[in-house]
Amino acid sequence: MKMDAFRYSKKVLEHFRNPHNMGEIKDADGIGRVGNPVCGDVMYLYIKVKDNVITDVKFQTFGCVAAISSSSILTDMIKGMTIEEAEKLTKDDVLKKLDGLAPVKLHCSVLAVEALRKAIGDYRKRKNSERQRNC
Ligand code: FES
């Protein structure tokens, strides 16, 4: 998975040119928003959950090639996973699926994973408040 300093893999470019699951879910069960204060990139991840399984996911990323590709491939990876399975994903899983990223771009893959963790956190928070309301 060794990459040239500034070259993108074929997989990265494919996802950048034709991102999967881009957009917003208006009635999402969980939303994760993260930003990178250094470059200013921002990412939103929306999840729909039924019976503890992620049934739909969309993203909006205002950022670089690596950030958009990481978001796109992450959405493909988590659709159909349980919340617990999705929670275990790491940036290395994303990097592996993308066939690597140049070292200067490694941090971009972290954004997608952080957005996922926040979306799951938001989902759990909403679920807990719903439970408390029904008590
Ligand atoms: Fe900002 Fe890639 S340069 S996330």
mmCIF file of C-alpha atoms and ligand atoms in Angstrom:
data_model
loop_
_atom_site.group_PDB
_atom_site.id
_atom_site.type_symbol
_atom_site.label_atom_id
_atom_site.label_comp_id
_atom_site.label_asym_id
_atom_site.label_seq_id
_atom_site.Cartn_x
_atom_site.Cartn_y
_atom_site.Cartn_z
ATOM 1 C CA MET A 1 0.000 0.000 0.000
ATOM 2 C CA LYS A 2 3.013 2.320 -0.450
ATOM 3 C CA MET A 3 2.013 5.464 -2.337
ATOM 4 C CA ASP A 4 3.923 8.148 -4.200
ATOM 5 C CA ALA A 5 3.964 11.421 -2.310
ATOM 6 C CA PHE A 6 1.240 13.035 -4.440
ATOM 7 C CA ARG A 7 -0.353 10.299 -6.557
ATOM 8 C CA TYR A 8 -3.856 8.959 -6.047
ATOM 9 C CA SER A 9 -4.794 5.305 -6.574
ATOM 10 C CA LYS A 10 -7.214 4.358 -9.347
ATOM 11 C CA LYS A 11 -9.820 3.586 -6.668
ATOM 12 C CA VAL A 12 -9.481 7.052 -5.086
ATOM 13 C CA LEU A 13 -9.954 8.763 -8.444
ATOM 14 C CA GLU A 14 -12.941 6.556 -9.325
ATOM 15 C CA HIS A 15 -14.723 7.541 -6.107
ATOM 16 C CA PHE A 16 -13.801 11.195 -6.529
ATOM 17 C CA ARG A 17 -15.124 11.333 -10.104
ATOM 18 C CA ASN A 18 -18.238 9.292 -9.332
ATOM 19 C CA PRO A 19 -18.977 9.550 -5.593
ATOM 20 C CA HIS A 20 -21.458 7.049 -4.194
ATOM 21 C CA ASN A 21 -24.262 8.008 -1.795
ATOM 22 C CA MET A 22 -23.739 11.743 -2.027
ATOM 23 C CA GLY A 23 -26.484 13.966 -0.629
ATOM 24 C CA GLU A 24 -28.562 14.454 2.468
ATOM 25 C CA ILE A 25 -31.117 12.305 4.311
ATOM 26 C CA LYS A 26 -33.773 14.724 5.517
ATOM 27 C CA ASP A 27 -35.188 12.381 8.177
ATOM 28 C CA ALA A 28 -31.846 10.865 9.223
ATOM 29 C CA ASP A 29 -31.661 8.901 12.485
ATOM 30 C CA GLY A 30 -28.131 10.183 13.115
ATOM 31 C CA ILE A 31 -26.022 13.029 11.742
ATOM 32 C CA GLY A 32 -22.276 13.456 12.134
ATOM 33 C CA ARG A 33 -20.534 16.722 11.318
ATOM 34 C CA VAL A 34 -16.787 17.129 11.407
ATOM 35 C CA GLY A 35 -14.387 19.732 10.179
ATOM 36 C CA ASN A 36 -10.662 19.982 9.764
ATOM 37 C CA PRO A 37 -9.635 23.360 11.204
ATOM 38 C CA VAL A 38 -6.333 23.302 9.314
ATOM 39 C CA CYS A 39 -7.639 22.952 5.749
ATOM 40 C CA GLY A 40 -11.231 24.074 6.407
ATOM 41 C CA ASP A 41 -12.803 20.924 4.936
ATOM 42 C CA VAL A 42 -16.215 19.969 6.330
ATOM 43 C CA MET A 43 -18.102 16.680 6.161
ATOM 44 C CA TYR A 44 -21.644 15.635 7.058
ATOM 45 C CA LEU A 45 -22.676 11.995 7.327
ATOM 46 C CA TYR A 46 -26.344 10.964 7.579
ATOM 47 C CA ILE A 47 -27.501 7.489 8.623
ATOM 48 C CA LYS A 48 -30.852 5.709 8.637
ATOM 49 C CA VAL A 49 -31.071 2.810 11.077
ATOM 50 C CA LYS A 50 -33.624 0.024 11.315
ATOM 51 C CA ASP A 51 -33.403 -2.822 13.851
ATOM 52 C CA ASN A 52 -29.841 -1.748 14.673
ATOM 53 C CA VAL A 53 -28.737 -2.009 11.000
ATOM 54 C CA ILE A 54 -27.617 0.929 8.863
ATOM 55 C CA THR A 55 -30.097 0.797 6.008
ATOM 56 C CA ASP A 56 -29.126 4.027 4.273
ATOM 57 C CA VAL A 57 -26.273 6.490 4.389
ATOM 58 C CA LYS A 58 -25.415 9.692 2.572
ATOM 59 C CA PHE A 59 -22.674 12.257 2.822
ATOM 60 C CA GLN A 60 -21.876 15.831 1.938
ATOM 61 C CA THR A 61 -18.219 16.692 1.868
ATOM 62 C CA PHE A 62 -16.845 20.114 1.122
ATOM 63 C CA GLY A 63 -13.233 19.177 0.727
ATOM 64 C CA CYS A 64 -10.340 17.632 -1.108
ATOM 65 C CA VAL A 65 -10.142 14.602 -3.417
ATOM 66 C CA ALA A 66 -9.057 12.309 -0.580
ATOM 67 C CA ALA A 67 -11.824 13.482 1.755
ATOM 68 C CA ILE A 68 -14.522 12.963 -0.886
ATOM 69 C CA SER A 69 -13.182 9.527 -1.890
ATOM 70 C CA SER A 70 -12.899 8.421 1.741
ATOM 71 C CA SER A 71 -16.483 9.510 2.424
ATOM 72 C CA SER A 72 -17.784 7.750 -0.671
ATOM 73 C CA ILE A 73 -16.091 4.430 0.043
ATOM 74 C CA LEU A 74 -17.023 4.558 3.727
ATOM 75 C CA THR A 75 -20.713 4.872 2.813
ATOM 76 C CA ASP A 76 -20.409 1.762 0.626
ATOM 77 C CA MET A 77 -18.709 -0.100 3.458
ATOM 78 C CA ILE A 78 -21.207 0.643 6.219
ATOM 79 C CA LYS A 79 -24.501 0.130 4.384
ATOM 80 C CA GLY A 80 -25.956 -3.101 5.810
ATOM 81 C CA MET A 81 -23.656 -3.157 8.860
ATOM 82 C CA THR A 82 -24.934 -3.198 12.416
ATOM 83 C CA ILE A 83 -24.158 -0.125 14.519
ATOM 84 C CA GLU A 84 -21.559 -2.127 16.458
ATOM 85 C CA GLU A 85 -19.825 -3.325 13.277
ATOM 86 C CA ALA A 86 -19.741 0.189 11.809
ATOM 87 C CA GLU A 87 -18.385 1.575 15.063
ATOM 88 C CA LYS A 88 -15.357 -0.719 14.823
ATOM 89 C CA LEU A 89 -14.237 0.657 11.438
ATOM 90 C CA THR A 90 -10.929 2.479 11.489
ATOM 91 C CA LYS A 91 -9.163 4.809 9.092
ATOM 92 C CA ASP A 92 -6.931 1.865 8.157
ATOM 93 C CA ASP A 93 -9.985 -0.059 6.899
ATOM 94 C CA VAL A 94 -10.900 2.937 4.740
ATOM 95 C CA LEU A 95 -7.321 3.317 3.491
ATOM 96 C CA LYS A 96 -7.142 -0.354 2.587
ATOM 97 C CA LYS A 97 -10.361 -0.138 0.544
ATOM 98 C CA LEU A 98 -9.023 2.927 -1.264
ATOM 99 C CA ASP A 99 -5.749 1.117 -2.060
ATOM 100 C CA GLY A 100 -3.949 3.679 0.068
ATOM 101 C CA LEU A 101 -3.463 7.424 0.118
ATOM 102 C CA ALA A 102 -0.356 9.540 -0.206
ATOM 103 C CA PRO A 103 1.223 10.215 3.216
ATOM 104 C CA VAL A 104 0.350 13.926 3.069
ATOM 105 C CA LYS A 105 -3.306 12.941 2.625
ATOM 106 C CA LEU A 106 -3.627 10.309 5.338
ATOM 107 C CA HIS A 107 -5.366 12.708 7.723
ATOM 108 C CA CYS A 108 -8.211 13.171 5.204
ATOM 109 C CA SER A 109 -9.389 9.586 5.713
ATOM 110 C CA VAL A 110 -9.769 10.303 9.436
ATOM 111 C CA LEU A 111 -12.549 12.807 8.736
ATOM 112 C CA ALA A 112 -14.871 10.138 7.300
ATOM 113 C CA VAL A 113 -14.358 7.825 10.269
ATOM 114 C CA GLU A 114 -14.881 10.683 12.740
ATOM 115 C CA ALA A 115 -18.083 11.707 10.950
ATOM 116 C CA LEU A 116 -19.320 8.116 11.221
ATOM 117 C CA ARG A 117 -18.561 7.985 14.980
ATOM 118 C CA LYS A 118 -20.422 11.259 15.494
ATOM 119 C CA ALA A 119 -23.412 10.069 13.464
ATOM 120 C CA ILE A 120 -23.570 6.904 15.590
ATOM 121 C CA GLY A 121 -23.270 9.002 18.768
ATOM 122 C CA ASP A 122 -26.092 11.231 17.572
ATOM 123 C CA TYR A 123 -28.222 8.184 16.725
ATOM 124 C CA ARG A 124 -27.717 6.761 20.228
ATOM 125 C CA LYS A 125 -28.507 10.104 21.854
ATOM 126 C CA ARG A 126 -31.749 10.416 19.898
ATOM 127 C CA LYS A 127 -32.703 6.828 20.710
ATOM 128 C CA ASN A 128 -32.096 7.376 24.434
ATOM 129 C CA SER A 129 -34.175 10.546 24.554
ATOM 130 C CA GLU A 130 -36.952 8.729 22.704
ATOM 131 C CA ARG A 131 -36.785 5.913 25.274
ATOM 132 C CA GLN A 132 -36.938 8.394 28.161
ATOM 133 C CA ARG A 133 -39.915 10.175 26.605
ATOM 134 C CA ASN A 134 -41.782 6.861 26.374
ATOM 135 C CA CYS A 135 -41.166 5.966 30.052
HETATM 136 FE FE1 FES B 1 -8.643 18.755 4.192
HETATM 137 FE FE2 FES B 1 -8.071 16.602 2.882
HETATM 138 S S1 FES B 1 -7.022 18.477 2.805
HETATM 139 S S2 FES B 1 -9.452 16.805 4.515
#
